[in-house]
PDB file of C-alpha atoms and ligand atoms in Angstrom:
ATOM      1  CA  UNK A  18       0.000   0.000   0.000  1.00 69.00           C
ATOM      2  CA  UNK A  19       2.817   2.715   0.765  1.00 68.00           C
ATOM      3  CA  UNK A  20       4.057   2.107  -3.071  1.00 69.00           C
ATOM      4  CA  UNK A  21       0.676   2.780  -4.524  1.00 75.00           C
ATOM      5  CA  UNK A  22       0.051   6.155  -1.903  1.00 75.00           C
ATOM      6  CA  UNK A  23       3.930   7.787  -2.627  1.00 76.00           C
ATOM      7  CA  UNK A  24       5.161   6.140  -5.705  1.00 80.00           C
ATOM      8  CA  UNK A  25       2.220   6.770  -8.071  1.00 86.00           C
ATOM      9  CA  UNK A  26       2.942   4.242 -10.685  1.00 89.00           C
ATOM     10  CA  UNK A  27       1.779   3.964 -14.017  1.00 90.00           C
ATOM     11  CA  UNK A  28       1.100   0.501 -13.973  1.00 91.00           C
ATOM     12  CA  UNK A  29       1.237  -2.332 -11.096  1.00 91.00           C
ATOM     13  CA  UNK A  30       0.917  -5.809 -11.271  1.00 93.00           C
ATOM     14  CA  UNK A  31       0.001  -8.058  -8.223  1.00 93.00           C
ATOM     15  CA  UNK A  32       0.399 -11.652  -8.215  1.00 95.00           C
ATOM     16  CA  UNK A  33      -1.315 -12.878  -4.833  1.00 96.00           C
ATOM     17  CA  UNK A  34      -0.069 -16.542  -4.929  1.00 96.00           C
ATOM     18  CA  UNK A  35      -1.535 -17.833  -1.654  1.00 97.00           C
ATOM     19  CA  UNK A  36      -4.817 -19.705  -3.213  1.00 96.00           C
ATOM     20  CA  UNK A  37      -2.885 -21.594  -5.615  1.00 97.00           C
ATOM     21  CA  UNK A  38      -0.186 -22.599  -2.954  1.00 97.00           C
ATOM     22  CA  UNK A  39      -2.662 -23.929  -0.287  1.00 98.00           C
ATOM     23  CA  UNK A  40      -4.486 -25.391  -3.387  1.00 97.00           C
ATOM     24  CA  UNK A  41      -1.860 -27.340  -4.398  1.00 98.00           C
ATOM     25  CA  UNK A  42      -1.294 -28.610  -0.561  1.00 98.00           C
ATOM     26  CA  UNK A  43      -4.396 -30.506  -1.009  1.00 97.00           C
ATOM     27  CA  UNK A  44      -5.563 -27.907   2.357  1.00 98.00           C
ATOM     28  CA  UNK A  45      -9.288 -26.818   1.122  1.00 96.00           C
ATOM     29  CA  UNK A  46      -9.674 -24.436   4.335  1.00 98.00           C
ATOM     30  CA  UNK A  47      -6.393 -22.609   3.642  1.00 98.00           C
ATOM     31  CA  UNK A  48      -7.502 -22.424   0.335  1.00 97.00           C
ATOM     32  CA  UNK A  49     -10.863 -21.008   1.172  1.00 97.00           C
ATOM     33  CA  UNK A  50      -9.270 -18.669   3.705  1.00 98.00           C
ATOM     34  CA  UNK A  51      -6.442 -17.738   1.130  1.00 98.00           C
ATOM     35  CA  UNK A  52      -8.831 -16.368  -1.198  1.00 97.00           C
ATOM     36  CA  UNK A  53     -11.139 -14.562   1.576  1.00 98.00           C
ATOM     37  CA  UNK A  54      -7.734 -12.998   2.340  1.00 98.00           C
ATOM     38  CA  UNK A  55      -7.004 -12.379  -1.195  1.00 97.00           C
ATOM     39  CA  UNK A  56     -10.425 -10.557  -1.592  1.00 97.00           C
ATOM     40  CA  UNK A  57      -9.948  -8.418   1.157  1.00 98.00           C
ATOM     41  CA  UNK A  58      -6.280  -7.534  -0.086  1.00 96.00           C
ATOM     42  CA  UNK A  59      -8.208  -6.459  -3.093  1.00 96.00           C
ATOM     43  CA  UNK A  60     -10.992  -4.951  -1.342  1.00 97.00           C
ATOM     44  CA  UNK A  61      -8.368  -2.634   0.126  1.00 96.00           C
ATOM     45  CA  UNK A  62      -6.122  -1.463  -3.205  1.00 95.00           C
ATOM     46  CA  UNK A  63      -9.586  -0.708  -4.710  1.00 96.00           C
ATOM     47  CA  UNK A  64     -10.841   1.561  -2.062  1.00 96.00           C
ATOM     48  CA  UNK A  65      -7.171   3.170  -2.007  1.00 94.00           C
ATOM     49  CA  UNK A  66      -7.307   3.379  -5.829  1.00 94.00           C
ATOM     50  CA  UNK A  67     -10.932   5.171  -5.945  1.00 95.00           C
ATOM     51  CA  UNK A  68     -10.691   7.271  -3.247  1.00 95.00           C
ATOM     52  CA  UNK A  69      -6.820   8.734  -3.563  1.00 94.00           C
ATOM     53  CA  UNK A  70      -6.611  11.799  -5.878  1.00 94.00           C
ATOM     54  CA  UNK A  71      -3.714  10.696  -7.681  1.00 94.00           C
ATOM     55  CA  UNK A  72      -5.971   7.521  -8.904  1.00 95.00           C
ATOM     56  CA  UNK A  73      -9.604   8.676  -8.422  1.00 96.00           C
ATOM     57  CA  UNK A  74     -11.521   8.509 -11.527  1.00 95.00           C
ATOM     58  CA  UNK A  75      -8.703   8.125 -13.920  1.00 94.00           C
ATOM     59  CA  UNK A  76      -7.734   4.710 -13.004  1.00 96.00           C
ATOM     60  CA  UNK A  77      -8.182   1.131 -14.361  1.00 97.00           C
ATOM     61  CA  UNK A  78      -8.403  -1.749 -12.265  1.00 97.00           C
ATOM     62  CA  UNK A  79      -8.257  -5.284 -13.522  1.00 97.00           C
ATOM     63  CA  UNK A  80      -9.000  -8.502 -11.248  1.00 97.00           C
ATOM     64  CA  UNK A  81      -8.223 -11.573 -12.984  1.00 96.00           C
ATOM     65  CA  UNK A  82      -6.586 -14.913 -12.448  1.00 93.00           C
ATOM     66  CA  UNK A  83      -3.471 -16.905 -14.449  1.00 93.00           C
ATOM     67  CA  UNK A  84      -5.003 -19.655 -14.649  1.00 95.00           C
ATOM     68  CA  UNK A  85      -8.188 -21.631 -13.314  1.00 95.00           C
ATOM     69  CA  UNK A  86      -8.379 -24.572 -11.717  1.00 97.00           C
ATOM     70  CA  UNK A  87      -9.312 -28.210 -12.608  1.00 98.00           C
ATOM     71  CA  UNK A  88     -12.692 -28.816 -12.777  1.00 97.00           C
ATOM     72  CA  UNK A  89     -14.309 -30.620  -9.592  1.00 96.00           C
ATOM     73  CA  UNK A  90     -14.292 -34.225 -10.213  1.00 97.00           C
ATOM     74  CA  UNK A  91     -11.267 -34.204 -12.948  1.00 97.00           C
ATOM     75  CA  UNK A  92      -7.817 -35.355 -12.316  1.00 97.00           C
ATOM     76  CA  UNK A  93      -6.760 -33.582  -9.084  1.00 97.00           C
ATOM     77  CA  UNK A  94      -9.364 -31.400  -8.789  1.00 96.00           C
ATOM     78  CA  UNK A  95      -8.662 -27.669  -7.282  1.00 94.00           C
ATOM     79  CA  UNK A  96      -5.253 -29.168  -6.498  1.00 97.00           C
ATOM     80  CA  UNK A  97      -4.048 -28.717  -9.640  1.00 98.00           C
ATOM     81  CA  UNK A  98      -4.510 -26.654 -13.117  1.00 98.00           C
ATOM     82  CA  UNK A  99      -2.175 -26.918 -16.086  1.00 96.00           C
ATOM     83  CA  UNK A 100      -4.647 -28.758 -19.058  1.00 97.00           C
ATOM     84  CA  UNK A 101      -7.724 -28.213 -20.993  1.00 94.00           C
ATOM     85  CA  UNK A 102     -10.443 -28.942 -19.184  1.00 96.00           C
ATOM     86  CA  UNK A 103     -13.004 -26.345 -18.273  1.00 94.00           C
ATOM     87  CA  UNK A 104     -12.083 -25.232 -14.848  1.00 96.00           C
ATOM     88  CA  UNK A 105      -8.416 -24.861 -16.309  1.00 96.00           C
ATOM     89  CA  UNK A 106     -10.206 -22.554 -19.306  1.00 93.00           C
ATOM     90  CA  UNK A 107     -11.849 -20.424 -17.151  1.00 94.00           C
ATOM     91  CA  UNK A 108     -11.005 -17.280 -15.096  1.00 95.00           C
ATOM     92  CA  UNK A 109     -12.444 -14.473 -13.406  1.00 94.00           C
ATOM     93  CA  UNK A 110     -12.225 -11.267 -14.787  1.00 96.00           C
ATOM     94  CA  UNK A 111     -13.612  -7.852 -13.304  1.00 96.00           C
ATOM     95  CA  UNK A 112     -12.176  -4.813 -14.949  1.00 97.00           C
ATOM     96  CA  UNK A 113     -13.206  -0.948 -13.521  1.00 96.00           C
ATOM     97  CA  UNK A 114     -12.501   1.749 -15.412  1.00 96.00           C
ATOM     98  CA  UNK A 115     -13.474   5.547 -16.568  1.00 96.00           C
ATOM     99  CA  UNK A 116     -13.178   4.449 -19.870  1.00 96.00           C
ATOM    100  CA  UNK A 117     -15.532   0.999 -19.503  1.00 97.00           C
ATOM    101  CA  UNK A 118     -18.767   0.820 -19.058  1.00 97.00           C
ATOM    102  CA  UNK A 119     -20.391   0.262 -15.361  1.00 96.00           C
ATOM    103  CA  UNK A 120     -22.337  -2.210 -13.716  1.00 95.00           C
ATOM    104  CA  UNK A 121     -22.620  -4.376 -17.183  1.00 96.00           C
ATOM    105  CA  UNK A 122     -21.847  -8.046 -17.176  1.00 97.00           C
ATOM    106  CA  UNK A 123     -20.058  -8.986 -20.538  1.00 95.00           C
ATOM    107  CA  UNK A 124     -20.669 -12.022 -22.061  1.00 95.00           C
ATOM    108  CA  UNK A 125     -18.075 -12.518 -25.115  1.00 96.00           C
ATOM    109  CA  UNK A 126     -16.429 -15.589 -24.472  1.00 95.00           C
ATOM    110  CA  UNK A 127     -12.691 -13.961 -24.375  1.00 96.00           C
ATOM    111  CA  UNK A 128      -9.502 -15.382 -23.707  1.00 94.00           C
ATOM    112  CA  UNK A 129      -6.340 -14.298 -21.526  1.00 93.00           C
ATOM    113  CA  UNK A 130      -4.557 -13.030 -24.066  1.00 94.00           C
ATOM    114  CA  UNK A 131      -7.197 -10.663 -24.946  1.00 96.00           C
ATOM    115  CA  UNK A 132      -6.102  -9.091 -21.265  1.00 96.00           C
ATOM    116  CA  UNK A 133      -2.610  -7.659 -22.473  1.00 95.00           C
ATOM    117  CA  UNK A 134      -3.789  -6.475 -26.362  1.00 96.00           C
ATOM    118  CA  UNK A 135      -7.136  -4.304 -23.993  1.00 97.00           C
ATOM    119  CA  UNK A 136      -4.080  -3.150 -21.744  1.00 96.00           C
ATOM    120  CA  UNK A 137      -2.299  -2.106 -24.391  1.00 96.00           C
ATOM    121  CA  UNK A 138      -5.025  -0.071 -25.956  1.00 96.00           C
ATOM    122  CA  UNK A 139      -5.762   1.462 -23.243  1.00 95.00           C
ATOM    123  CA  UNK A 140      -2.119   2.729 -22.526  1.00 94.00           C
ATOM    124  CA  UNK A 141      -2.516   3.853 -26.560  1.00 95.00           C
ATOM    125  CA  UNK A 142       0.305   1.482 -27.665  1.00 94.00           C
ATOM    126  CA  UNK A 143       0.372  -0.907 -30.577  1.00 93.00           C
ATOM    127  CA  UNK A 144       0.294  -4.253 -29.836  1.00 92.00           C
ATOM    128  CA  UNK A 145       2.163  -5.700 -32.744  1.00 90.00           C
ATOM    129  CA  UNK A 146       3.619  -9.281 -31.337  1.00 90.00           C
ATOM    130  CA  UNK A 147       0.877 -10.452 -29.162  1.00 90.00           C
ATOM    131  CA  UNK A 148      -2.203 -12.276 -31.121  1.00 93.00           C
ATOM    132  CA  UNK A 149      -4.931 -11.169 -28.356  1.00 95.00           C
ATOM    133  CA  UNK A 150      -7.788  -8.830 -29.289  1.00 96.00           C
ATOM    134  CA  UNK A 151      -9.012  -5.710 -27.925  1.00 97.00           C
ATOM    135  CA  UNK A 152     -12.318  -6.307 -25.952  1.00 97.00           C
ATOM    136  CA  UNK A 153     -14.104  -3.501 -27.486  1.00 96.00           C
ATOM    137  CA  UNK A 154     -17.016  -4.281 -25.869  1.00 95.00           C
ATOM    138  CA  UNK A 155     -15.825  -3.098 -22.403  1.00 97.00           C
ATOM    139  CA  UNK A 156     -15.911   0.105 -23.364  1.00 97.00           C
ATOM    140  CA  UNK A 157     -17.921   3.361 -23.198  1.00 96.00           C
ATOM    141  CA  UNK A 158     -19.733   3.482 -26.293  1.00 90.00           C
TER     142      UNK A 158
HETATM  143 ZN1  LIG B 426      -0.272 -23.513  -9.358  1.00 73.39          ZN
HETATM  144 ZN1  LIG B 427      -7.758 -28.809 -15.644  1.00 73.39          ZN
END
């Protein structure tokens, strides 16, 4: 928190890996605690990031996951990720922005490397390498 209230940076990512490490210790309350932890983590850079004046309003805040999770039921279960099946080819995704619209659930199946070419776009750069698309349809009209 002291990095986002002095240093004002232009972009931040934050990797919270505690789910996926108490996931993969087979420990299902850790797990379930991890991520209550995790959600209050992120309950706490949000409120920073819409109430500080050097982020109010002008700042874009995307929750999302690296990967998902093998479906209940399939090989390992939460314990592991890492193939095709559809817990492992889903994520969560919430985005908030000034630019985006508000309160509007999305349903274009997208996938994560859609993420980096709508970052991109937003920052106003090219994104020549990466095959992702912009998700247009996140956006103010
Ligand atoms: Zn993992
Ligand atoms: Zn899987």
């Amino acid at each position: 928190m002291q990095q986002l209230s002095s240093g004002i940076p232009e972009m931040m990512v934050i990797n919270f890996k505690e789910p996926d490490t108490y996931g993969h210790a087979s420990d299902s309350l850790g797990y379930v605690a991890a991520i209550q932890r995790t959600d209050q983590y992120v309950g706490s850079i949000v409120q920073l990031l819409q109430t500080h004046v050097a982020y109010a309003g002008k700042t874009t805040i995307i929750i999302t996951n690296d990967h998902g999770r093998h479906t209940a039921g399939w090989s390992t279960g939460y314990v592991g990720h890492g193939d095709a099946c559809e817990g492992c080819r889903h994520i969560e995704f919430l985005a908030i922005s000034p630019d985006f619209k508000q309160g509007v659930t999305i349903t274009t199946p997208y996938e994560q490397r859609d993420i980096p070419a709508t970052i991109a776009f937003l920052f106003g750069k090219p994104w020549t390498y990466g095959q992702g698309r912009i998700m247009l349809d996140l956006f103010k009209d």
